[in-house]
Amino acid sequence: MARIDIVEEELFNRDPQISPPSFTIKPTDTWTSLPIEGPISGPYHTPKHNLLITPLHPTFACTLSGVDWTHPTPPSIYADIRGIVEKHAVVVRRNTSLTDEAHIAFSSSFGELDDVRSYQKAGRTHRLKYPELFDTGDIDPHTGQAAPLSAAQVIGDKANEQFHVDSSFNARRAGHSLLLAHKLPPKGTGGATEFADSRTAYDDLSAEMKERLEGLVAGHGLFHGMEPEESTELIEELMAHVSKPKYRCMIDWEQEGDMIIWDNTSSDAPSDWWVV
């Protein structure tokens, strides 16, 4: 059983008359990390506050050390952190000891937070104290034990196995998701989340594909100006591209209190259901 709270998440909500595309791209198995392709830069410190940054991949993702998360983050340090997130897209901080209140307070520095209660459909009960926290755990709020998934939840889980960004169904899509581990599965049974560097993947697209994508907007469950078959073919091609091993980085959840700051505008992730 596990609980990871996320400050923004997504709902699988598709027109029942439209069959979801049978995408073939899957995340890496939780027990198998893809080898990193290319050299990874060495650690470095930020000049103003001497925060330690350790890159995890040649083009994105890093760990962050040197922040005392038990106290409110001063604006100047937050500015450093924001710059790190903008550069690396996925930022890992180990053993933060953040409370729910501190999690919300720090997340608020990135912008207005969503009330996630409307996202929790499929008969789920919002069991957390605060509406800003999205509960991706599998604990029954009445028994405290792992609960079986409903059919709707199984469908949602299948959708979330694809590389995705959070809250893309909203008119105001998520800018950042801040994932915080509260309870993890036993070691050796899984427990990792994989991310893909969509910035570099886009840069590597052909000029013809970039021109084709210019101005296109995807709408959940709707097709405007494009037949379903054409839309599915295009999405399949893009998913296959961004899912290439050279763009992917697997991050393990090592202990309770680990936090991942995820920039939804420049990286993708599949939900790892060994963890959440």
mmCIF file of C-alpha atoms in Angstrom:
data_model
loop_
_atom_site.group_PDB
_atom_site.id
_atom_site.type_symbol
_atom_site.label_atom_id
_atom_site.label_comp_id
_atom_site.label_asym_id
_atom_site.label_seq_id
_atom_site.Cartn_x
_atom_site.Cartn_y
_atom_site.Cartn_z
ATOM 1 C CA MET A 1 0.000 0.000 0.000
ATOM 2 C CA ALA A 2 1.163 3.481 -0.661
ATOM 3 C CA ARG A 3 0.243 7.107 -0.497
ATOM 4 C CA ILE A 4 1.748 9.816 -2.605
ATOM 5 C CA ASP A 5 0.137 13.242 -2.510
ATOM 6 C CA ILE A 6 0.275 15.348 -5.632
ATOM 7 C CA VAL A 7 -0.608 18.993 -5.865
ATOM 8 C CA GLU A 8 -2.054 18.574 -9.369
ATOM 9 C CA GLU A 9 -3.217 15.458 -11.183
ATOM 10 C CA GLU A 10 -5.426 14.390 -14.047
ATOM 11 C CA LEU A 11 -8.770 12.679 -14.629
ATOM 12 C CA PHE A 12 -9.367 10.171 -17.422
ATOM 13 C CA ASN A 13 -12.584 11.514 -18.914
ATOM 14 C CA ARG A 14 -13.341 10.394 -22.456
ATOM 15 C CA ASP A 15 -16.539 10.386 -24.481
ATOM 16 C CA PRO A 16 -17.883 6.814 -24.058
ATOM 17 C CA GLN A 17 -18.809 6.736 -27.755
ATOM 18 C CA ILE A 18 -15.177 7.128 -28.784
ATOM 19 C CA SER A 19 -12.849 4.199 -28.256
ATOM 20 C CA PRO A 20 -9.506 5.175 -26.727
ATOM 21 C CA PRO A 21 -6.579 4.654 -29.105
ATOM 22 C CA SER A 22 -4.608 1.478 -28.547
ATOM 23 C CA PHE A 23 -1.248 3.109 -27.892
ATOM 24 C CA THR A 24 1.636 0.694 -27.824
ATOM 25 C CA ILE A 25 4.211 2.776 -25.913
ATOM 26 C CA LYS A 26 4.564 1.595 -22.331
ATOM 27 C CA PRO A 27 6.690 2.816 -19.438
ATOM 28 C CA THR A 28 9.723 0.851 -18.404
ATOM 29 C CA ASP A 29 9.027 -1.953 -15.917
ATOM 30 C CA THR A 30 9.533 -0.676 -12.367
ATOM 31 C CA TRP A 31 12.401 -3.102 -11.759
ATOM 32 C CA THR A 32 14.267 -2.213 -14.969
ATOM 33 C CA SER A 33 16.047 1.099 -15.435
ATOM 34 C CA LEU A 34 17.028 1.991 -18.978
ATOM 35 C CA PRO A 35 20.722 2.801 -19.380
ATOM 36 C CA ILE A 36 21.410 6.520 -19.612
ATOM 37 C CA GLU A 37 22.666 7.523 -23.059
ATOM 38 C CA GLY A 38 25.412 10.132 -23.112
ATOM 39 C CA PRO A 39 27.567 11.874 -20.482
ATOM 40 C CA ILE A 40 25.990 13.403 -17.386
ATOM 41 C CA SER A 41 27.372 16.706 -16.110
ATOM 42 C CA GLY A 42 28.936 16.796 -12.669
ATOM 43 C CA PRO A 43 27.370 18.385 -9.566
ATOM 44 C CA TYR A 44 27.386 22.154 -9.217
ATOM 45 C CA HIS A 45 26.289 24.818 -6.712
ATOM 46 C CA THR A 46 24.025 27.796 -7.264
ATOM 47 C CA PRO A 47 26.048 30.997 -6.830
ATOM 48 C CA LYS A 48 23.715 32.845 -4.466
ATOM 49 C CA HIS A 49 22.628 30.237 -1.899
ATOM 50 C CA ASN A 50 25.119 27.428 -2.575
ATOM 51 C CA LEU A 51 22.393 24.862 -3.275
ATOM 52 C CA LEU A 52 23.856 21.579 -4.542
ATOM 53 C CA ILE A 53 22.532 20.327 -7.881
ATOM 54 C CA THR A 54 23.370 16.806 -9.076
ATOM 55 C CA PRO A 55 22.215 16.066 -12.655
ATOM 56 C CA LEU A 56 20.638 12.645 -13.227
ATOM 57 C CA HIS A 57 20.488 12.665 -17.036
ATOM 58 C CA PRO A 58 22.388 14.396 -19.854
ATOM 59 C CA THR A 59 19.513 16.759 -20.730
ATOM 60 C CA PHE A 60 17.152 17.007 -17.720
ATOM 61 C CA ALA A 61 16.373 15.863 -14.153
ATOM 62 C CA CYS A 62 18.487 16.453 -11.047
ATOM 63 C CA THR A 63 18.570 16.142 -7.274
ATOM 64 C CA LEU A 64 18.582 19.230 -5.062
ATOM 65 C CA SER A 65 20.315 19.529 -1.680
ATOM 66 C CA GLY A 66 20.873 22.372 0.743
ATOM 67 C CA VAL A 67 17.313 23.532 1.457
ATOM 68 C CA ASP A 68 15.818 23.350 4.964
ATOM 69 C CA TRP A 69 12.287 22.223 4.180
ATOM 70 C CA THR A 70 11.169 22.363 7.829
ATOM 71 C CA HIS A 71 10.931 26.172 7.605
ATOM 72 C CA PRO A 72 9.116 28.419 5.120
ATOM 73 C CA THR A 73 11.194 28.946 2.000
ATOM 74 C CA PRO A 74 12.474 32.545 1.730
ATOM 75 C CA PRO A 75 11.619 34.246 -1.591
ATOM 76 C CA SER A 76 15.270 34.473 -2.629
ATOM 77 C CA ILE A 77 15.818 30.728 -2.133
ATOM 78 C CA TYR A 78 12.544 29.974 -3.888
ATOM 79 C CA ALA A 79 13.791 32.028 -6.847
ATOM 80 C CA ASP A 80 16.864 29.775 -6.972
ATOM 81 C CA ILE A 81 14.660 26.662 -6.836
ATOM 82 C CA ARG A 82 12.388 27.993 -9.566
ATOM 83 C CA GLY A 83 15.400 28.562 -11.795
ATOM 84 C CA ILE A 84 16.591 25.003 -11.138
ATOM 85 C CA VAL A 85 13.157 23.629 -12.060
ATOM 86 C CA GLU A 86 13.066 25.685 -15.255
ATOM 87 C CA LYS A 87 16.482 24.337 -16.243
ATOM 88 C CA HIS A 88 16.088 20.670 -15.284
ATOM 89 C CA ALA A 89 12.265 20.166 -15.496
ATOM 90 C CA VAL A 90 12.336 17.332 -12.917
ATOM 91 C CA VAL A 91 13.884 18.091 -9.511
ATOM 92 C CA VAL A 92 14.223 15.489 -6.743
ATOM 93 C CA ARG A 93 14.621 16.365 -3.068
ATOM 94 C CA ARG A 94 15.179 13.501 -0.640
ATOM 95 C CA ASN A 95 13.688 13.196 2.844
ATOM 96 C CA THR A 96 12.027 16.615 3.051
ATOM 97 C CA SER A 97 9.991 15.862 6.218
ATOM 98 C CA LEU A 98 7.280 18.115 4.782
ATOM 99 C CA THR A 99 3.918 18.152 6.538
ATOM 100 C CA ASP A 100 0.743 18.503 4.493
ATOM 101 C CA GLU A 101 0.608 22.162 5.456
ATOM 102 C CA ALA A 102 4.223 22.792 4.433
ATOM 103 C CA HIS A 103 3.685 20.868 1.197
ATOM 104 C CA ILE A 104 0.781 23.144 0.297
ATOM 105 C CA ALA A 105 2.606 26.306 1.365
ATOM 106 C CA PHE A 106 5.676 25.535 -0.735
ATOM 107 C CA SER A 107 3.576 24.455 -3.714
ATOM 108 C CA SER A 108 1.668 27.741 -3.553
ATOM 109 C CA SER A 109 4.902 29.517 -4.436
ATOM 110 C CA PHE A 110 4.547 28.130 -7.956
ATOM 111 C CA GLY A 111 1.066 29.603 -8.467
ATOM 112 C CA GLU A 112 -2.597 29.112 -7.645
ATOM 113 C CA LEU A 113 -3.424 25.533 -6.634
ATOM 114 C CA ASP A 114 -6.354 23.481 -7.850
ATOM 115 C CA ASP A 115 -9.171 22.135 -5.699
ATOM 116 C CA VAL A 116 -8.766 18.490 -6.687
ATOM 117 C CA ARG A 117 -11.951 17.105 -5.134
ATOM 118 C CA SER A 118 -13.822 17.357 -8.432
ATOM 119 C CA TYR A 119 -11.183 15.135 -10.069
ATOM 120 C CA GLN A 120 -11.781 12.180 -7.769
ATOM 121 C CA LYS A 121 -14.559 10.387 -9.553
ATOM 122 C CA ALA A 122 -15.202 6.668 -9.887
ATOM 123 C CA GLY A 123 -16.729 6.445 -6.419
ATOM 124 C CA ARG A 124 -13.558 7.558 -4.633
ATOM 125 C CA THR A 125 -13.696 9.448 -1.364
ATOM 126 C CA HIS A 126 -11.323 12.347 -0.789
ATOM 127 C CA ARG A 127 -9.773 11.134 2.461
ATOM 128 C CA LEU A 128 -7.237 13.919 2.950
ATOM 129 C CA LYS A 129 -7.753 17.031 5.043
ATOM 130 C CA TYR A 130 -6.955 19.563 2.336
ATOM 131 C CA PRO A 131 -8.572 19.940 -1.111
ATOM 132 C CA GLU A 132 -5.257 20.994 -2.665
ATOM 133 C CA LEU A 133 -3.786 17.503 -2.182
ATOM 134 C CA PHE A 134 -4.586 14.813 -4.723
ATOM 135 C CA ASP A 135 -4.443 11.382 -3.104
ATOM 136 C CA THR A 136 -3.029 8.747 -5.443
ATOM 137 C CA GLY A 137 -2.848 6.106 -2.717
ATOM 138 C CA ASP A 138 -4.763 2.846 -2.689
ATOM 139 C CA ILE A 139 -5.936 2.965 0.939
ATOM 140 C CA ASP A 140 -9.610 2.552 1.840
ATOM 141 C CA PRO A 141 -10.430 5.538 4.119
ATOM 142 C CA HIS A 142 -12.833 3.391 6.159
ATOM 143 C CA THR A 143 -10.605 0.373 6.797
ATOM 144 C CA GLY A 144 -7.092 1.767 6.437
ATOM 145 C CA GLN A 145 -6.260 -1.214 4.216
ATOM 146 C CA ALA A 146 -5.473 -1.477 0.510
ATOM 147 C CA ALA A 147 -8.739 -1.265 -1.402
ATOM 148 C CA PRO A 148 -9.626 -3.097 -4.633
ATOM 149 C CA LEU A 149 -9.875 -0.834 -7.670
ATOM 150 C CA SER A 150 -13.220 -0.146 -9.298
ATOM 151 C CA ALA A 151 -13.649 -0.728 -13.030
ATOM 152 C CA ALA A 152 -13.463 3.025 -13.646
ATOM 153 C CA GLN A 153 -10.228 3.254 -11.669
ATOM 154 C CA VAL A 154 -8.712 0.406 -13.683
ATOM 155 C CA ILE A 155 -9.533 2.300 -16.895
ATOM 156 C CA GLY A 156 -7.969 5.439 -15.465
ATOM 157 C CA ASP A 157 -4.868 3.549 -14.403
ATOM 158 C CA LYS A 158 -4.461 2.122 -17.893
ATOM 159 C CA ALA A 159 -4.680 5.604 -19.386
ATOM 160 C CA ASN A 160 -2.129 6.943 -16.924
ATOM 161 C CA GLU A 161 0.386 4.261 -17.890
ATOM 162 C CA GLN A 162 1.108 6.348 -20.976
ATOM 163 C CA PHE A 163 3.551 9.234 -20.807
ATOM 164 C CA HIS A 164 1.401 12.255 -20.037
ATOM 165 C CA VAL A 165 1.221 15.647 -18.361
ATOM 166 C CA ASP A 166 -1.123 16.449 -15.495
ATOM 167 C CA SER A 167 -4.458 18.242 -15.815
ATOM 168 C CA SER A 168 -4.266 18.502 -19.588
ATOM 169 C CA PHE A 169 -8.069 18.131 -19.623
ATOM 170 C CA ASN A 170 -8.406 21.542 -17.945
ATOM 171 C CA ALA A 171 -8.592 24.853 -19.780
ATOM 172 C CA ARG A 172 -5.921 25.910 -17.291
ATOM 173 C CA ARG A 173 -3.476 23.041 -17.547
ATOM 174 C CA ALA A 174 -1.097 22.203 -14.728
ATOM 175 C CA GLY A 175 2.162 24.098 -14.667
ATOM 176 C CA HIS A 176 3.888 22.020 -11.987
ATOM 177 C CA SER A 177 3.086 18.911 -9.975
ATOM 178 C CA LEU A 178 4.799 18.430 -6.615
ATOM 179 C CA LEU A 179 4.770 14.754 -5.673
ATOM 180 C CA LEU A 180 5.427 13.842 -2.037
ATOM 181 C CA ALA A 181 5.866 10.261 -0.789
ATOM 182 C CA HIS A 182 4.118 9.327 2.474
ATOM 183 C CA LYS A 183 4.217 5.526 2.409
ATOM 184 C CA LEU A 184 6.121 3.354 -0.044
ATOM 185 C CA PRO A 185 5.908 -0.335 -0.968
ATOM 186 C CA PRO A 186 8.554 -2.719 0.364
ATOM 187 C CA LYS A 187 11.929 -2.390 -1.327
ATOM 188 C CA GLY A 188 12.363 -4.747 -4.234
ATOM 189 C CA THR A 189 8.664 -4.658 -5.194
ATOM 190 C CA GLY A 190 8.826 -1.543 -7.362
ATOM 191 C CA GLY A 191 8.693 2.086 -6.477
ATOM 192 C CA ALA A 192 9.903 4.412 -9.216
ATOM 193 C CA THR A 193 8.522 7.012 -11.586
ATOM 194 C CA GLU A 194 9.831 7.477 -15.094
ATOM 195 C CA PHE A 195 10.023 10.835 -16.845
ATOM 196 C CA ALA A 196 10.621 11.843 -20.469
ATOM 197 C CA ASP A 197 12.359 15.007 -21.651
ATOM 198 C CA SER A 198 9.801 16.405 -24.084
ATOM 199 C CA ARG A 199 11.809 19.606 -24.637
ATOM 200 C CA THR A 200 14.758 17.772 -26.161
ATOM 201 C CA ALA A 201 12.417 15.361 -27.932
ATOM 202 C CA TYR A 202 10.693 18.315 -29.600
ATOM 203 C CA ASP A 203 14.001 19.924 -30.545
ATOM 204 C CA ASP A 204 14.991 16.663 -32.248
ATOM 205 C CA LEU A 205 11.841 16.483 -34.408
ATOM 206 C CA SER A 206 12.232 17.052 -38.116
ATOM 207 C CA ALA A 207 11.421 20.486 -39.518
ATOM 208 C CA GLU A 208 8.513 18.895 -41.396
ATOM 209 C CA MET A 209 6.984 17.486 -38.208
ATOM 210 C CA LYS A 210 7.394 20.787 -36.350
ATOM 211 C CA GLU A 211 5.608 22.558 -39.192
ATOM 212 C CA ARG A 212 2.825 19.961 -39.105
ATOM 213 C CA LEU A 213 2.361 20.426 -35.353
ATOM 214 C CA GLU A 214 2.346 24.228 -35.466
ATOM 215 C CA GLY A 215 -1.006 25.481 -34.124
ATOM 216 C CA LEU A 216 -2.440 22.041 -33.313
ATOM 217 C CA VAL A 217 -4.337 21.651 -30.028
ATOM 218 C CA ALA A 218 -5.477 18.301 -28.602
ATOM 219 C CA GLY A 219 -8.935 18.121 -27.005
ATOM 220 C CA HIS A 220 -9.821 15.176 -24.779
ATOM 221 C CA GLY A 221 -12.473 12.985 -26.339
ATOM 222 C CA LEU A 222 -13.073 15.390 -29.250
ATOM 223 C CA PHE A 223 -11.678 15.685 -32.744
ATOM 224 C CA HIS A 224 -11.714 19.075 -34.474
ATOM 225 C CA GLY A 225 -10.495 19.296 -38.047
ATOM 226 C CA MET A 226 -8.882 15.859 -37.966
ATOM 227 C CA GLU A 227 -10.294 12.373 -38.371
ATOM 228 C CA PRO A 228 -9.843 9.989 -35.395
ATOM 229 C CA GLU A 229 -7.588 7.709 -37.436
ATOM 230 C CA GLU A 230 -5.321 10.601 -38.441
ATOM 231 C CA SER A 231 -5.223 11.912 -34.867
ATOM 232 C CA THR A 232 -4.375 8.490 -33.471
ATOM 233 C CA GLU A 233 -1.618 7.969 -36.040
ATOM 234 C CA LEU A 234 -0.052 11.353 -35.204
ATOM 235 C CA ILE A 235 -0.208 10.783 -31.446
ATOM 236 C CA GLU A 236 1.259 7.289 -31.864
ATOM 237 C CA GLU A 237 4.171 8.739 -33.827
ATOM 238 C CA LEU A 238 4.835 11.454 -31.240
ATOM 239 C CA MET A 239 4.507 9.030 -28.317
ATOM 240 C CA ALA A 240 6.973 6.663 -29.946
ATOM 241 C CA HIS A 241 9.392 9.559 -30.407
ATOM 242 C CA VAL A 242 9.247 11.034 -26.886
ATOM 243 C CA SER A 243 9.417 7.523 -25.408
ATOM 244 C CA LYS A 244 12.790 6.713 -26.972
ATOM 245 C CA PRO A 245 15.262 5.515 -24.314
ATOM 246 C CA LYS A 246 17.557 8.524 -24.765
ATOM 247 C CA TYR A 247 14.840 10.875 -23.481
ATOM 248 C CA ARG A 248 13.861 8.812 -20.414
ATOM 249 C CA CYS A 249 14.985 8.861 -16.803
ATOM 250 C CA MET A 250 13.795 6.546 -14.020
ATOM 251 C CA ILE A 251 13.708 8.011 -10.508
ATOM 252 C CA ASP A 252 13.395 5.774 -7.460
ATOM 253 C CA TRP A 253 11.398 6.746 -4.396
ATOM 254 C CA GLU A 254 13.902 5.925 -1.667
ATOM 255 C CA GLN A 255 12.135 6.958 1.534
ATOM 256 C CA GLU A 256 9.051 8.650 2.883
ATOM 257 C CA GLY A 257 9.378 12.409 2.535
ATOM 258 C CA ASP A 258 10.969 12.279 -0.915
ATOM 259 C CA MET A 259 9.561 14.968 -3.199
ATOM 260 C CA ILE A 260 9.688 15.390 -6.969
ATOM 261 C CA ILE A 261 8.951 18.765 -8.540
ATOM 262 C CA TRP A 262 7.738 18.087 -12.066
ATOM 263 C CA ASP A 263 7.424 20.798 -14.714
ATOM 264 C CA ASN A 264 4.445 19.668 -16.798
ATOM 265 C CA THR A 265 5.274 22.092 -19.593
ATOM 266 C CA SER A 266 8.567 20.454 -20.498
ATOM 267 C CA SER A 267 8.496 16.799 -19.395
ATOM 268 C CA ASP A 268 6.125 13.822 -19.339
ATOM 269 C CA ALA A 269 5.595 10.932 -16.945
ATOM 270 C CA PRO A 270 3.551 7.744 -16.715
ATOM 271 C CA SER A 271 1.957 6.818 -13.410
ATOM 272 C CA ASP A 272 3.768 3.880 -11.814
ATOM 273 C CA TRP A 273 1.090 1.869 -10.077
ATOM 274 C CA TRP A 274 3.595 -0.049 -7.997
ATOM 275 C CA VAL A 275 3.966 3.235 -6.199
ATOM 276 C CA VAL A 276 0.751 5.248 -6.250
#
